[in-house]
Coordinates of C-alpha atoms in Angstrom, one line a residue:
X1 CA 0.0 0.0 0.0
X2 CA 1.5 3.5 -1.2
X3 CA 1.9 5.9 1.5
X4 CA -0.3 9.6 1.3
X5 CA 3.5 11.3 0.4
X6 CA 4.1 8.4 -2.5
X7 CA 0.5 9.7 -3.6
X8 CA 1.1 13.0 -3.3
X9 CA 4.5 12.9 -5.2
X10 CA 2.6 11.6 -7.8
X11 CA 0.4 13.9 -8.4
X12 CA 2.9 16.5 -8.7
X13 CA 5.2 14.1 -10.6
X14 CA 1.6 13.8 -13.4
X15 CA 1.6 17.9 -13.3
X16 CA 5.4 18.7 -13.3
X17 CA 7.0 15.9 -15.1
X18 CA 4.6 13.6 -16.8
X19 CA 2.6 16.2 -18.6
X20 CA 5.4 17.8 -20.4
X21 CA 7.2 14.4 -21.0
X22 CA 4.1 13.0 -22.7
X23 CA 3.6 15.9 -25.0
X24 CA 7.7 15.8 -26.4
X25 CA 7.3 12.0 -26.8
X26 CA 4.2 12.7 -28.9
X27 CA 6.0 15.7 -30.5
X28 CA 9.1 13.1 -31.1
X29 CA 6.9 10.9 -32.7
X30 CA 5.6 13.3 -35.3
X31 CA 8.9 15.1 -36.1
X32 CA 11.4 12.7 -35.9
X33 CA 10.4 9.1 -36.5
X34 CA 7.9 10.6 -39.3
X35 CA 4.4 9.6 -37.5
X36 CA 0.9 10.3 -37.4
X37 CA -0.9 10.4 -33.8
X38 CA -2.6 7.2 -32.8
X39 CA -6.5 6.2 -34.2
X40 CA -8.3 7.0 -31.3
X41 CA -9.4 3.3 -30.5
X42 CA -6.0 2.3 -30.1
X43 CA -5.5 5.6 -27.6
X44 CA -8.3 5.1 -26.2
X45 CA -7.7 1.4 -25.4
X46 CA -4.8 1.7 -23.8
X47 CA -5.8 4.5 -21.8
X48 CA -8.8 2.5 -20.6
X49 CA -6.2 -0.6 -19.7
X50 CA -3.8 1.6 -17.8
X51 CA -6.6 2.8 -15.7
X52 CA -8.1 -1.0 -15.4
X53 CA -5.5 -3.5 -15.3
X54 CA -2.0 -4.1 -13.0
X55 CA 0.9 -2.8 -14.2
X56 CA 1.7 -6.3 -14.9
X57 CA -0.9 -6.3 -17.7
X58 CA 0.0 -2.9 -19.2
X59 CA 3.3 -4.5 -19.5
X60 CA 1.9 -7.3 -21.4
X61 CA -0.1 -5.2 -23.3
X62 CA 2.5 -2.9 -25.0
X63 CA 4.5 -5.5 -25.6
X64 CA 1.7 -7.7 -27.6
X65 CA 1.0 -4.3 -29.5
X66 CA 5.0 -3.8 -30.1
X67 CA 5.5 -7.4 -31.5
X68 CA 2.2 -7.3 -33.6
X69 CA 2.8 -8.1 -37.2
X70 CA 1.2 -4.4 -38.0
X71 CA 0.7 -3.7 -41.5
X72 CA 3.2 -1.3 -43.5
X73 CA 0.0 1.5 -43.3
X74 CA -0.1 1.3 -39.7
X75 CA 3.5 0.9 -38.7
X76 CA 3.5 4.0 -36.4
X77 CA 1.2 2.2 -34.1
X78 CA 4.1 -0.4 -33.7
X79 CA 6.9 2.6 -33.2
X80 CA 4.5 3.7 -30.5
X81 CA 4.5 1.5 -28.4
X82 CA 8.4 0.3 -29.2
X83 CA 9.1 4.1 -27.7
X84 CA 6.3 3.6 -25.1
X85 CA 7.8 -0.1 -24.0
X86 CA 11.2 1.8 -23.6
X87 CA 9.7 5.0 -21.7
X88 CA 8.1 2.5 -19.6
X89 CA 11.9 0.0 -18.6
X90 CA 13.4 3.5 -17.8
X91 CA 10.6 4.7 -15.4
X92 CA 11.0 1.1 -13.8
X93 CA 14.6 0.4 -14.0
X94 CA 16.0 4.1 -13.2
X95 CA 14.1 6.8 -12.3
X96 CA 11.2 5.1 -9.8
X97 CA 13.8 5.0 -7.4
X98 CA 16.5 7.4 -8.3
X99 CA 15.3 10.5 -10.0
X100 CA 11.9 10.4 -8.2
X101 CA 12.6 8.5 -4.9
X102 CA 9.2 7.1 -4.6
X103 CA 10.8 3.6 -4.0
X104 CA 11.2 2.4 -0.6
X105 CA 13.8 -0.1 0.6
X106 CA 11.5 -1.1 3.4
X107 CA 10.6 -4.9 3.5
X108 CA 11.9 -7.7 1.7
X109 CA 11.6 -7.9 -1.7
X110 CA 8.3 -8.7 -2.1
X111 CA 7.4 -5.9 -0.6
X112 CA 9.8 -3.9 -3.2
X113 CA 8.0 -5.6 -6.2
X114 CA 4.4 -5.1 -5.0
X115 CA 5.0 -1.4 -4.0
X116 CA 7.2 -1.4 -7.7
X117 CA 4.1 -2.3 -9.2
X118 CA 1.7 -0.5 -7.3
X119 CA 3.7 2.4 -8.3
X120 CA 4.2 2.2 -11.7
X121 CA 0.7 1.6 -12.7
X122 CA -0.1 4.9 -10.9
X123 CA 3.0 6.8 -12.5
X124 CA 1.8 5.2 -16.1
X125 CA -1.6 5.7 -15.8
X126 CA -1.3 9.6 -15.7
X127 CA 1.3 9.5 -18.3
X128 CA -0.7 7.9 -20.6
X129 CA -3.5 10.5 -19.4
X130 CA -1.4 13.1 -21.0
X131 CA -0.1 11.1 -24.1
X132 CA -4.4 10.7 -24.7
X133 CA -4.8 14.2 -24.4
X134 CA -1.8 15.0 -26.6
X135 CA -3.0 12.8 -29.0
X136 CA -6.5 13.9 -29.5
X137 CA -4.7 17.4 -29.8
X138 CA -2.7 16.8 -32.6
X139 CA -5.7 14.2 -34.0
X140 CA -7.6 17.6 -33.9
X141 CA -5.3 19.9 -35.3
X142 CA -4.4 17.9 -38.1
X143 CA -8.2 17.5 -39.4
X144 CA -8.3 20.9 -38.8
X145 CA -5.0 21.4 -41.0
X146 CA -6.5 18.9 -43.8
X147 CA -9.9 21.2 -44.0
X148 CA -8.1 24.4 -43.9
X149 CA -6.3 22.8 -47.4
X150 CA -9.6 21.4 -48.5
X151 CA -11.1 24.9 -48.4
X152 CA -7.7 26.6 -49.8
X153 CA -7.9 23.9 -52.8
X154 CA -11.6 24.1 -53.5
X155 CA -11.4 28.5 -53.9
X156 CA -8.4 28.1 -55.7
X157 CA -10.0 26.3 -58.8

């Protein structure tokens, strides 16, 4: 069980941290590994397993969508969650403890890999909040970008 500070760290971790790490993955995404934002079903799915399912299961889940034979059309959705599995290892393997110090040593290790768990299905859970919201963002701005050059085309004729 996460203590009320482990909590609270989060939260400010979600406002601080996460947020503006979700939008430069996105951002990353787009401008240097030539992608388009995520359909919505796939954001919206795994937003809706982060908030449902153990960390354990999130795991299991990006890497299922990562080693999915994707066709050539949809090959961004595969680069997603290859980045995604890799944000995720670093959370886990280095930062949980060391950047963020929301790890405690208390216990045996158990203990460690329940509260590890606990913990990183909070901390991934809000940023995948943010990566949803950044991605309906750019989802809207770039319908918004293909009517703007719908309208230009149509009064240019």
């Amino acid at each position: 069980m996460l203590t009320e500070e482990q909590i609270n760290t989060i939260a400010l971790l979600s406002d601080e941290v996460l947020y503006r790490e979700a939008v430069a993955f996105m951002r990353q995404l787009l401008e240097e590994e030539d992608c388009e934002p995520l359909p919505m079903s796939q954001i919206q799915g795994l937003h809706a397993i982060s908030l449902s399912l153990s960390y354990q299961e999130l795991r299991r889940f990006v890497a299922h969508q990562n080693e999915r034979n994707w066709p050539r059309d949809k090959e961004n959705i595969k680069v997603f969650y290859k980045k995604l599995k890799e944000y995720m290892e670093s959370m886990q393997k280095k930062r949980l403890k060391n950047e963020f110090h929301l790890l405690s040593d208390q216990g045996g290790p158990r203990q460690v890999i329940a509260q590890t768990e606990e913990l990183m299905a909070l901390l991934m859970a809000e940023f995948i909040q943010h990566l949803a919201a950044e991605n309906s963002y750019l989802l809207a701005v770039q319908k918004q970008q293909s009517r703007q050059k719908k309208a230009s085309s149509s009064r240019s004729k």
